[in-house]
C-alpha positions as MATLAB code, in Angstrom:
seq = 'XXXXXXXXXXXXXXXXXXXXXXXXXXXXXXXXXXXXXXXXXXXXXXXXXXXXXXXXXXXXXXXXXXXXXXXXXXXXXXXXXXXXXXXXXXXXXXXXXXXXXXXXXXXXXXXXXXXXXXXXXXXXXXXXXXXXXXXXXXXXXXXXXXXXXXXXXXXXXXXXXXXXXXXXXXXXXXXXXXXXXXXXXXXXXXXXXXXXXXXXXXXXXXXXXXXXXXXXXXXXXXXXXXXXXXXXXXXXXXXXXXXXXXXXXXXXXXXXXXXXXXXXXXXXXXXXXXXXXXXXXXXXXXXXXXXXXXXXXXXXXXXXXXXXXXXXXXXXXXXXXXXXXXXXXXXXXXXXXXXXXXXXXXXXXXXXXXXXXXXXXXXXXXXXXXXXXXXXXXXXXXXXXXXXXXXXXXXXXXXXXXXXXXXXXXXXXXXXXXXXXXXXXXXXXXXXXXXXXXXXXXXXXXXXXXXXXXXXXXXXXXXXXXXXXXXXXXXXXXXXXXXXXXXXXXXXXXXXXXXXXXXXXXXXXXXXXXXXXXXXXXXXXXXXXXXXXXXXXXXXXX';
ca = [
     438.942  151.677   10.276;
     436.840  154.279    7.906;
     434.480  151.915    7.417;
     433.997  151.177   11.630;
     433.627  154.740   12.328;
     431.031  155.543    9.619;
     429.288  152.651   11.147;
     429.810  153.532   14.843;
     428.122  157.050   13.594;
     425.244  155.626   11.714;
     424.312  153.561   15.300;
     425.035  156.982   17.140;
     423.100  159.094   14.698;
     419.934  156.332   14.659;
     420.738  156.561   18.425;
     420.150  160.381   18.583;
     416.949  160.524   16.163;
     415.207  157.644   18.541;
     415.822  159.823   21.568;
     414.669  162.752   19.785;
     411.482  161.153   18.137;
     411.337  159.631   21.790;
     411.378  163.172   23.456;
     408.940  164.633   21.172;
     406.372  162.202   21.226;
     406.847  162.684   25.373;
     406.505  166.284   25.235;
     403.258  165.638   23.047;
     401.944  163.143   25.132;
     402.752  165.414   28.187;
     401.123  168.430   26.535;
     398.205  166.280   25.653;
     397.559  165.393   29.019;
     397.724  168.667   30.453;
     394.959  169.829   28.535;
     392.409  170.251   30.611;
     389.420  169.369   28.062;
     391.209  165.668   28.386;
     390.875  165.811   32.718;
     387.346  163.900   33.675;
     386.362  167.230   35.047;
     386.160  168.795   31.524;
     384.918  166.086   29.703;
     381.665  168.188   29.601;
     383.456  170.156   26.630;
     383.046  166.749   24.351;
     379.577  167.416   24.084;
     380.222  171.001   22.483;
     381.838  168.416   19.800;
     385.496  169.914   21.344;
     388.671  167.595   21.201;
     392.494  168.467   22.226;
     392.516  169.879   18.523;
     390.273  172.068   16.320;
     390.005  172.850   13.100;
     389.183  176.892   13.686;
     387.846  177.668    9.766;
     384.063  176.621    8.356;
     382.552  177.294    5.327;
     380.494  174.314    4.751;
     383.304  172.291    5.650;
     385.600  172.226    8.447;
     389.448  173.179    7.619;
     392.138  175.465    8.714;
     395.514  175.393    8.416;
     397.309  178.877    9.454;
     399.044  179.265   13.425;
     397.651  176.816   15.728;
     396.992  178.900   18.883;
     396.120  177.474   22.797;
     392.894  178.939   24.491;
     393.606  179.360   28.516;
     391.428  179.602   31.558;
     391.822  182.840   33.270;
     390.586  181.367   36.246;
     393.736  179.267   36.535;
     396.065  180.127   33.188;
     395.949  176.361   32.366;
     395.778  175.006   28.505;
     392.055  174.293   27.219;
     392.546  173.307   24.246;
     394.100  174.392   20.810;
     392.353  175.826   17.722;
     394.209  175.915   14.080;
     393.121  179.194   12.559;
     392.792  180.243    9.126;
     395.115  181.606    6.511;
     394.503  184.292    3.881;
     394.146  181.751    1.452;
     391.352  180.303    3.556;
     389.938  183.707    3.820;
     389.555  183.814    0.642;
     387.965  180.455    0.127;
     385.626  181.081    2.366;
     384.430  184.313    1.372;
     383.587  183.137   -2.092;
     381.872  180.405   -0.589;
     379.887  182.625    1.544;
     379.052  184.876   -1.200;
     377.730  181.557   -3.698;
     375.343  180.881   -0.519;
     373.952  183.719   -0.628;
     372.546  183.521   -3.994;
     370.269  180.719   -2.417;
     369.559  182.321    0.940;
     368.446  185.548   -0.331;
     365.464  183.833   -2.409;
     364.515  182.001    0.574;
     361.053  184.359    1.982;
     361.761  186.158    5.527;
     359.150  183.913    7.229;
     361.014  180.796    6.259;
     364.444  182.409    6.649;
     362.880  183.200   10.256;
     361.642  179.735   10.604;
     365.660  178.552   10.396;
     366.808  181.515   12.869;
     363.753  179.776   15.333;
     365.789  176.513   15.121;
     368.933  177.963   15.856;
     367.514  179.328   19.338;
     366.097  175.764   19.816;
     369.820  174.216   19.260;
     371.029  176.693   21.395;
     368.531  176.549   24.371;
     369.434  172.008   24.544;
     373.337  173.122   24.771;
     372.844  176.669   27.239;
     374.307  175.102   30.602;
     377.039  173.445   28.489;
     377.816  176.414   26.020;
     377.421  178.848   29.168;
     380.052  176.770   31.070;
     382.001  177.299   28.259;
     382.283  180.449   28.285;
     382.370  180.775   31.715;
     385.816  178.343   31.900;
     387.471  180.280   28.256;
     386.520  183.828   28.856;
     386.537  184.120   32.717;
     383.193  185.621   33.860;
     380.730  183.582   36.264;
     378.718  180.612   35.250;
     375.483  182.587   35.482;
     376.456  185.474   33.463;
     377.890  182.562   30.716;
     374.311  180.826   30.715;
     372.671  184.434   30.545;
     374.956  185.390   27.683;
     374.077  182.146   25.702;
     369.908  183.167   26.710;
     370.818  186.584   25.095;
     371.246  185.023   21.799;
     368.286  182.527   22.255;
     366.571  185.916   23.011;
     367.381  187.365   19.623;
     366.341  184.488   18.454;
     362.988  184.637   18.707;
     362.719  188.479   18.666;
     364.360  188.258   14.635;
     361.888  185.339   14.582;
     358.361  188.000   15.064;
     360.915  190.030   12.696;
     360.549  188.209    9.671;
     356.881  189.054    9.469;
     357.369  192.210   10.173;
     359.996  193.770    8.221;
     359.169  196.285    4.852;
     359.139  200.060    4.107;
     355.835  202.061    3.807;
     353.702  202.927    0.991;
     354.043  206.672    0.623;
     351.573  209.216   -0.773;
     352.585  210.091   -4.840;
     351.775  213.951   -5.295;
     351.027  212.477   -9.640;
     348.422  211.029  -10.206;
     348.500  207.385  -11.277;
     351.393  206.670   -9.293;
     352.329  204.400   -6.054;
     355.533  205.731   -3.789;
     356.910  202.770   -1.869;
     360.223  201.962    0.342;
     361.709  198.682   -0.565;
     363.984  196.600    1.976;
     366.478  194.056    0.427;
     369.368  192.394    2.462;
     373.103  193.995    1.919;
     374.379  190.598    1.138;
     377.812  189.534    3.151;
     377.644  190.581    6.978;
     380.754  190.544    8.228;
     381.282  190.363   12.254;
     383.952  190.808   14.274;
     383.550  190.171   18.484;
     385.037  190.958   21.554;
     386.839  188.371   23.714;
     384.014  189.955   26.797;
     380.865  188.521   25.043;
     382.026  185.856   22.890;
     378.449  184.379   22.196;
     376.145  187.372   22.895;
     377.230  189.501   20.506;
     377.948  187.146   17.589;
     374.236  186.716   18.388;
     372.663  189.419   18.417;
     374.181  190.746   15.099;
     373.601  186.573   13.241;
     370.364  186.096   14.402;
     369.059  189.675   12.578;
     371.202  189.360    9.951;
     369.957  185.787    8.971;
     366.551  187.533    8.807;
     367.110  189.985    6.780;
     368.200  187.953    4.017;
     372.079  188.372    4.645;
     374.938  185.416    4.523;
     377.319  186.189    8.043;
     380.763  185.488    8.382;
     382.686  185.364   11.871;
     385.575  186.181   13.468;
     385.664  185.578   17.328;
     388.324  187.115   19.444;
     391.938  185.083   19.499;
     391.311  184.458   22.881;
     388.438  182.499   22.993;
     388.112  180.619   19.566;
     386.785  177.090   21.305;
     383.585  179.117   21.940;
     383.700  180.121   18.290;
     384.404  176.956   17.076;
     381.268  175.363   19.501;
     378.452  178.176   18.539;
     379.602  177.658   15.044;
     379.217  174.073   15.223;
     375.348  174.526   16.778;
     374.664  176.737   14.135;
     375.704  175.068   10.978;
     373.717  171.626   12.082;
     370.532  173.265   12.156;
     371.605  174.523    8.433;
     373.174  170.980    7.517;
     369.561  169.735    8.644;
     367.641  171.577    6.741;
     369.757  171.137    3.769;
     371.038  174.334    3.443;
     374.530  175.598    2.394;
     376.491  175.655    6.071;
     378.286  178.349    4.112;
     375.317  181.008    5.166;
     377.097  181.066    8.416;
     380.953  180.887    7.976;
     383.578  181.125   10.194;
     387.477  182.012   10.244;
     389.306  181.970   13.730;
     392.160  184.198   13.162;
     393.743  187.285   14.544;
     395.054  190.640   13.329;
     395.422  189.927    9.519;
     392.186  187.908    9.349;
     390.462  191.291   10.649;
     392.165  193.427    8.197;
     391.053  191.396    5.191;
     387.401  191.968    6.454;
     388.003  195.730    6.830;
     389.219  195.958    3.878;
     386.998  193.635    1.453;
     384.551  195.037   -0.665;
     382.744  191.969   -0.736;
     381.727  192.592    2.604;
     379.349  194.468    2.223;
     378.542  195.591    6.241;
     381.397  195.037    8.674;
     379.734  195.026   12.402;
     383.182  195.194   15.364;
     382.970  194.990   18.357;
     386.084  196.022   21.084;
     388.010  198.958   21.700;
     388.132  202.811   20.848;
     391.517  202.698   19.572;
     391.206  199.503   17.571;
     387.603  200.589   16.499;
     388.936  203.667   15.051;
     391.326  201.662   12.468;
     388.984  199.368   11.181;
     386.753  202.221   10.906;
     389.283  203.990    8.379;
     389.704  201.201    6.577;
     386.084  200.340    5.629;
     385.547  204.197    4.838;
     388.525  203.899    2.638;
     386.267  201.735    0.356;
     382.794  203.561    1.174;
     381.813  200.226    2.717;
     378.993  200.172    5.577;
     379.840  199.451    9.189;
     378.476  199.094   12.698;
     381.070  200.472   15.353;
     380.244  198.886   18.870;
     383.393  200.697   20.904;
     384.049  201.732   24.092;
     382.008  203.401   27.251;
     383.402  205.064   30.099;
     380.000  204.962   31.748;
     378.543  206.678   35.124;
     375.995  206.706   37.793;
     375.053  209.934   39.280;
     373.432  209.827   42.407;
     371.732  212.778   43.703;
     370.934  214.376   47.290;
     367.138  212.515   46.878;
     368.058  208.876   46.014;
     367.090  205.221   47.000;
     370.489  204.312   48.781;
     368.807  200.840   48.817;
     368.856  201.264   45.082;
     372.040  202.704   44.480;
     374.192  200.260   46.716;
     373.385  197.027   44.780;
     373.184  199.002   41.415;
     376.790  200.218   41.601;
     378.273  197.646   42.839;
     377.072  195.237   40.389;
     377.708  197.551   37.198;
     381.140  198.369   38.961;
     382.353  194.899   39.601;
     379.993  192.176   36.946;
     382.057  190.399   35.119;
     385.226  191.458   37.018;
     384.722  195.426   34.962;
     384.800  193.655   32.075;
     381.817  194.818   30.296;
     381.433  198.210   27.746;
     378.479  199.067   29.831;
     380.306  198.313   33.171;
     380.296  201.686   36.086;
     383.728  203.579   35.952;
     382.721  206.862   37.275;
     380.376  207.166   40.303;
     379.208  210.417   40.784;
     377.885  211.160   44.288;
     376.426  214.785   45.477;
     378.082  215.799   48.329;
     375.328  215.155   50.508;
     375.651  211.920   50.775;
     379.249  211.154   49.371;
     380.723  209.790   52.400;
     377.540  207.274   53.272;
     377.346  205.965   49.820;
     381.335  205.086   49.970;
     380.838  203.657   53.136;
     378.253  201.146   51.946;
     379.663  200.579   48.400;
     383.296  199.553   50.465;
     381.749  197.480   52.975;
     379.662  195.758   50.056;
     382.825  195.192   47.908;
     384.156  193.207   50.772;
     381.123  190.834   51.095;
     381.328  189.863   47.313;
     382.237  185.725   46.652;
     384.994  185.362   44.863;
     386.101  182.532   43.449;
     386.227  179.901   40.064;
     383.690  181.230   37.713;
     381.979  177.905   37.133;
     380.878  177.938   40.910;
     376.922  178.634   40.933;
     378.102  180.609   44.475;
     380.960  182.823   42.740;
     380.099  186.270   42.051;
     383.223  187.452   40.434;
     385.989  186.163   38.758;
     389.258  186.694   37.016;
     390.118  189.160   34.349;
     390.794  187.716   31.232;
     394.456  187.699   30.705;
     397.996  188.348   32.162;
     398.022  191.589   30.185;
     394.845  193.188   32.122;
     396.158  192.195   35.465;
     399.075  194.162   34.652;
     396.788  197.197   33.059;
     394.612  197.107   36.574;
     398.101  197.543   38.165;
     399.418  200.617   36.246;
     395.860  202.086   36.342;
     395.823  202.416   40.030;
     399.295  203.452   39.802;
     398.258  206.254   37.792;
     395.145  207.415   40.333;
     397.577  207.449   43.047;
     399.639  210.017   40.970;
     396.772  211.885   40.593;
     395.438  212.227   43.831;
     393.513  209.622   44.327;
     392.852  207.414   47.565;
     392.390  203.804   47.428;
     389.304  203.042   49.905;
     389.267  199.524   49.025;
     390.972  196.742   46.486;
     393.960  197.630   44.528;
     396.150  194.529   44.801;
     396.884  191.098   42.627;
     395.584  188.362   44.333;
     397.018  185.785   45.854;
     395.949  182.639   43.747;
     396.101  181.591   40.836;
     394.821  182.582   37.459;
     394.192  186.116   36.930;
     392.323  187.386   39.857;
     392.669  191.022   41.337;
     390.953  192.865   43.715;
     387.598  195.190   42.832;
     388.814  198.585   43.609;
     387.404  201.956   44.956;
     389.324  205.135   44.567;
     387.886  208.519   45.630;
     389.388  212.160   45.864;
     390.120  212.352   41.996;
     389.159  215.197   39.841;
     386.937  214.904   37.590;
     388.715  215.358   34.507;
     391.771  213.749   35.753;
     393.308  211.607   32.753;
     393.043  208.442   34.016;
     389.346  209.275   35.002;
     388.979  209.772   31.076;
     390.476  206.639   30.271;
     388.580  203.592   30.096;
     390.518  200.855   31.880;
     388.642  197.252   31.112;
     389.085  196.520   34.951;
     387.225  196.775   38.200;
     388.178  199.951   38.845;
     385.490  202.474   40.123;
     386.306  206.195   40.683;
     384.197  207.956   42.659;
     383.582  211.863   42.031;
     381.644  214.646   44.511;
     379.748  217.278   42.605;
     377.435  220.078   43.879;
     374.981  220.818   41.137;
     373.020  218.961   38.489;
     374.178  221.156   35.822;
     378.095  219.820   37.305;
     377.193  216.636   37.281;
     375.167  216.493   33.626;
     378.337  218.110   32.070;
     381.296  215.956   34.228;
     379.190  212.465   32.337;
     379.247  214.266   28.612;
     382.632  215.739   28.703;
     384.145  212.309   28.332;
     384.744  210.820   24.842;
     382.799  207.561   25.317;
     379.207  207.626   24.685;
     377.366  204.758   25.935;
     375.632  204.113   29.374;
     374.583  206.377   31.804;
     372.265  206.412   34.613;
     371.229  208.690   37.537;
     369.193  208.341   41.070;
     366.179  210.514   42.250;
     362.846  210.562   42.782;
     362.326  214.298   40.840;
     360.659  213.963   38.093;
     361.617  217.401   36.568;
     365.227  216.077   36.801;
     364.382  212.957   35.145;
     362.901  214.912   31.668;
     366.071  216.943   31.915;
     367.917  214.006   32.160;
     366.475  212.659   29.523;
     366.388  215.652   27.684;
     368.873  217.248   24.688;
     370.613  219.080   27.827;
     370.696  215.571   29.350;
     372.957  212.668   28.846;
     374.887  212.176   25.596;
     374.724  208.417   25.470;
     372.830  205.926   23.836;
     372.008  204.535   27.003;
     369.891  206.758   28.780;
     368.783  205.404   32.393;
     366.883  206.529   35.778;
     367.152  204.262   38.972;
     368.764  201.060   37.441;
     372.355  200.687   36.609;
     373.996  201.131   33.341;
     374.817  197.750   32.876;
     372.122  195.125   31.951;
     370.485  196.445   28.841;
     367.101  194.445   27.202;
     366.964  192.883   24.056;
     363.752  194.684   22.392;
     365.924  198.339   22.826;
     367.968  199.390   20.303;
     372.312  198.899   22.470;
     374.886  201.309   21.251;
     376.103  204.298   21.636;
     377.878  207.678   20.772;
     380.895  209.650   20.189;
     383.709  207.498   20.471;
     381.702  204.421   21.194;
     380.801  204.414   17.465;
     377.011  204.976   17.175;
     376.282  201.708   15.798;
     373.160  200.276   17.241;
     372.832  196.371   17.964;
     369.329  193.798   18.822;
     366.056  195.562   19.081;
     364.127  198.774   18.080;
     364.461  199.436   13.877;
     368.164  198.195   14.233;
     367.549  195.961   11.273;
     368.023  198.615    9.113;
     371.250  198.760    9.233;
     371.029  194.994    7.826;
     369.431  196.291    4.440;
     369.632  198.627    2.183;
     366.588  200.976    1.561;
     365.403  201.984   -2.137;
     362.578  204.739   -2.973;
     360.475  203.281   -5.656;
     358.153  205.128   -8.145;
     355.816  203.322  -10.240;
     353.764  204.448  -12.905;
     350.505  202.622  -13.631;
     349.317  205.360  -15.439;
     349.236  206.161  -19.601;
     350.634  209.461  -18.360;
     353.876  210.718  -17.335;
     353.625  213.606  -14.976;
     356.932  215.313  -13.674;
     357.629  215.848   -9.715;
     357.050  219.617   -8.165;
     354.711  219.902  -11.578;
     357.396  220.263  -14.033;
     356.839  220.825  -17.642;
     358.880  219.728  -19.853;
     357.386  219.857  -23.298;
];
């Protein structure tokens, strides 16, 4: 009888485990399928060298073995594809790797390292439609503003390529006799960079392609949200290095989140730590790299405005705000939060931004006719909806927008709320959302102060057609921002000017002017060629 109902078990327990085994490999198969890399309409992300899984850590080699983590389309909140990122230990692994690459890159001349960042832009410009729907599918914004971002790196590209001829310190006049004064310009070594989910190529771009140039090893961490576009821009990247036989090491990469970014902060090895994303999370990593006297570049917030005055091209100012107000669904540190309107011509201006807002396509970001699409996540929808919330607390009036849309994915109305004041807290309070307030003012002196008095320090622009206004504009009575602009919006800045900002926006500067410099480190040299040795200021010492 025992020996019956131990058998009778061992068929029921065999039973059990081929049901669950069975159920499993269903619920794989089913989450497999609903993937939407493996739907014929996606199979476009193949030739990115995606598959259903990805290993989210290189260093020469591909690995990773930490929390596997699913990348969503905002445009529908359907499964991508998954990414495995990378543990500590992997951190660690590839850091030394990076760091033994380096030793070989650094000896490489500018000119040739520039030849390699050349190649890069090539890779990139044979994969932009591809890598820009990419982005365009993970991260949410339009398909043209994904190929532009990708063109922003290929930009950078071959602006760090005229670099490498170009970079060195002066000679400097010696007050002794038989001596030369020069600046030297070496590479800081490790470049560590950390992006926002908003520009997930772009940036990465901007700070790589300079770094590479100056003589510095980079290593990556892309935002959690969007690591398949990490994973595809690293993939570009490291075959032009594989090709020309170089360590793929020179440009790592470690998908990760919270802990990954810590380590960064708080490495010594690194020897310049470039973020990118918000004040408040800016502001941490910032007192963590102090901590260790290590170098960063802070690329925060902006809580950005227009001011139009009594004397502006309306013609101008309608398209201007409304793209800077509403591009990439508010989603941009440049984008318009605050338009200021004199009270002239308040009401007109409202009554062609609102009728504008109305007229703009919305729809799935990979359409060429779309012209806005879906924040990025769940969590934004629901910080749009306590936003407006707030403004209607305040005294605000919703002219247009403030509701979820109907449809899936992530998709809210672009809003327009007037009759705040302007130092209401929510009007201080940069909300990553299509939100535009809209202010009257009287004066120019009111209207100079209402765009400082905010913490953010990034864009700016105003409208007129007086010049004296534009020089005190411009002026040190002027704007307060990095960004400094007259009849354009502040949204849409070139790659040959130096992009950052001030205050609470960091004041690291990014791409063009003599932004390299924050690449290298500088050293005053003295040499003596004389038999003498003649003291500065005319010293004697004898």
């Amino acid at each position: 009888m025992q020996r019956c109902l131990t058998l009778t078990l061992a068929r029921h327990s065999r039973l059990l485990l081929r049901n669950k085994l069975a159920l499993v490999h269903c619920q794989q198969s089913a989450a497999m399928s609903g993937l939407l890399i493996n739907q014929p309409k996606y199979a476009w992300l193949k030739e990115l060298g995606l598959s259903e899984d990805n290993p989210g850590v290189y260093n020469g080699s591909w690995g990773g073995s930490g929390e596997v983590v699913t990348s969503y389309c905002p445009a529908n909140n359907e499964p991508i594809a998954r990414v495995t990122q990378a543990t500590l230990a992997e951190y660690e692994e590839t850091v030394q790797k990076t760091r033994e690459a380096w030793k070989m890159w650094a000896d490489i001349p500018a000119p040739k390292r520039g030849e390699i960042v050349r190649q890069i832009g090539d890779a990139l410009r044979k994969k932009i439609k591809v890598l820009g729907s990419l982005v365009s599918l993970e991260m949410g914004k339009i398909y043209v503003e994904g190929v532009g971002e990708v063109q922003e790196y290929v930009d950078v590209c071959d602006y760090a390529v005229g670099l490498s001829r170009m970079i060195g310190g002066p000679i400097l006049p010696s007050e002794r006799p038989g001596h030369a004064l020069i600046e030297q310009w070496n590479p800081v070594g490790l470049v560590g960079i950390i992006t926002a989910f908003n520009f997930p190529v772009a940036v990465y771009g901007w700070n790589n392609a300079i770094a590479l140039t100056c003589g510095n090893v980079c290593l990556w961490k892309g935002a959690p949200t969007t690591p398949l576009t990490s994973v595809a821009v690293t993939r570009i990247v490291a075959e032009v290095l594989e090709q020309n036989n170089l360590p793929g090491a020179i440009c790592s990469m470690t998908c990760g989140g919270a802990d990954i970014g810590t380590a960064m902060a708080k490495d010594e090895r690194v020897d310049l730590l470039s973020f990118t994303g918000s004040t408040h999370v800016g502001k941490m990593v910032a007192m963590m790299v102090q901590e260790r006297f290590g170098r960063k570049l802070l690329e925060l917030g902006g809580n950005n405005a227009i001011i139009v005055f009594e004397d502006a091209d309306l013609n101008l100012v309608v398209p201007s705000a409304v793209f800077a107000s509403v591009g990439t669904a508010g989603q941009r540190c440049t984008t318009t939060r605050r338009l200021m309107l004199h009270e002239s011509v308040h009401d007109t201006v409202v009554e062609r931004i609102a009728k504008a807002y109305k007229q703009v396509r919305i729809g799935d970001p990979w359409d060429p006719s779309t012209l806005y699409g879906p924040l990025h996540t769940k969590q934004a929808v629901d910080q749009y909806l306590a936003a407006i919330e707030q403004a209607k607390q305040q005294g605000g009036t919703l002219v247009c927008g403030g509701k979820v849309m109907d449809r899936p994915g992530n998709y809210v109305e672009p809003t327009i709320i007037t009759g705040l004041a302007h130092d209401a807290p929510i009007v201080h309070t940069e909300t990553f959302v299509p939100i535009l307030y809209v202010l009257k003012f009287k004066t120019e002196e009111e209207a100079f102060a209402w765009n400082n008095e905010v913490q953010q320090g990034l864009s700016s622009s105003i409208f007129t057609k007086d010049m004296g206004r534009v020089f005190r504009w411009l002026g040190p009575k002027g704007s307060d921002c990095g960004i400094v602009n007259v009849n354009i919006p502040t949204s849409g800045a070139e790659i040959g000017g130096a992009f950052g900002g001030e205050k609470h926006t960091g004041g690291g500067r990014e791409s063009g002017s003599d932004s390299w410099k924050q690449y290298m480190r500088r050293s005053t040299c003295t040499i003596n060629y004389s038999k003498d040795l003649p003291l500065a200021q005319g010293i004697k010492f004898e």
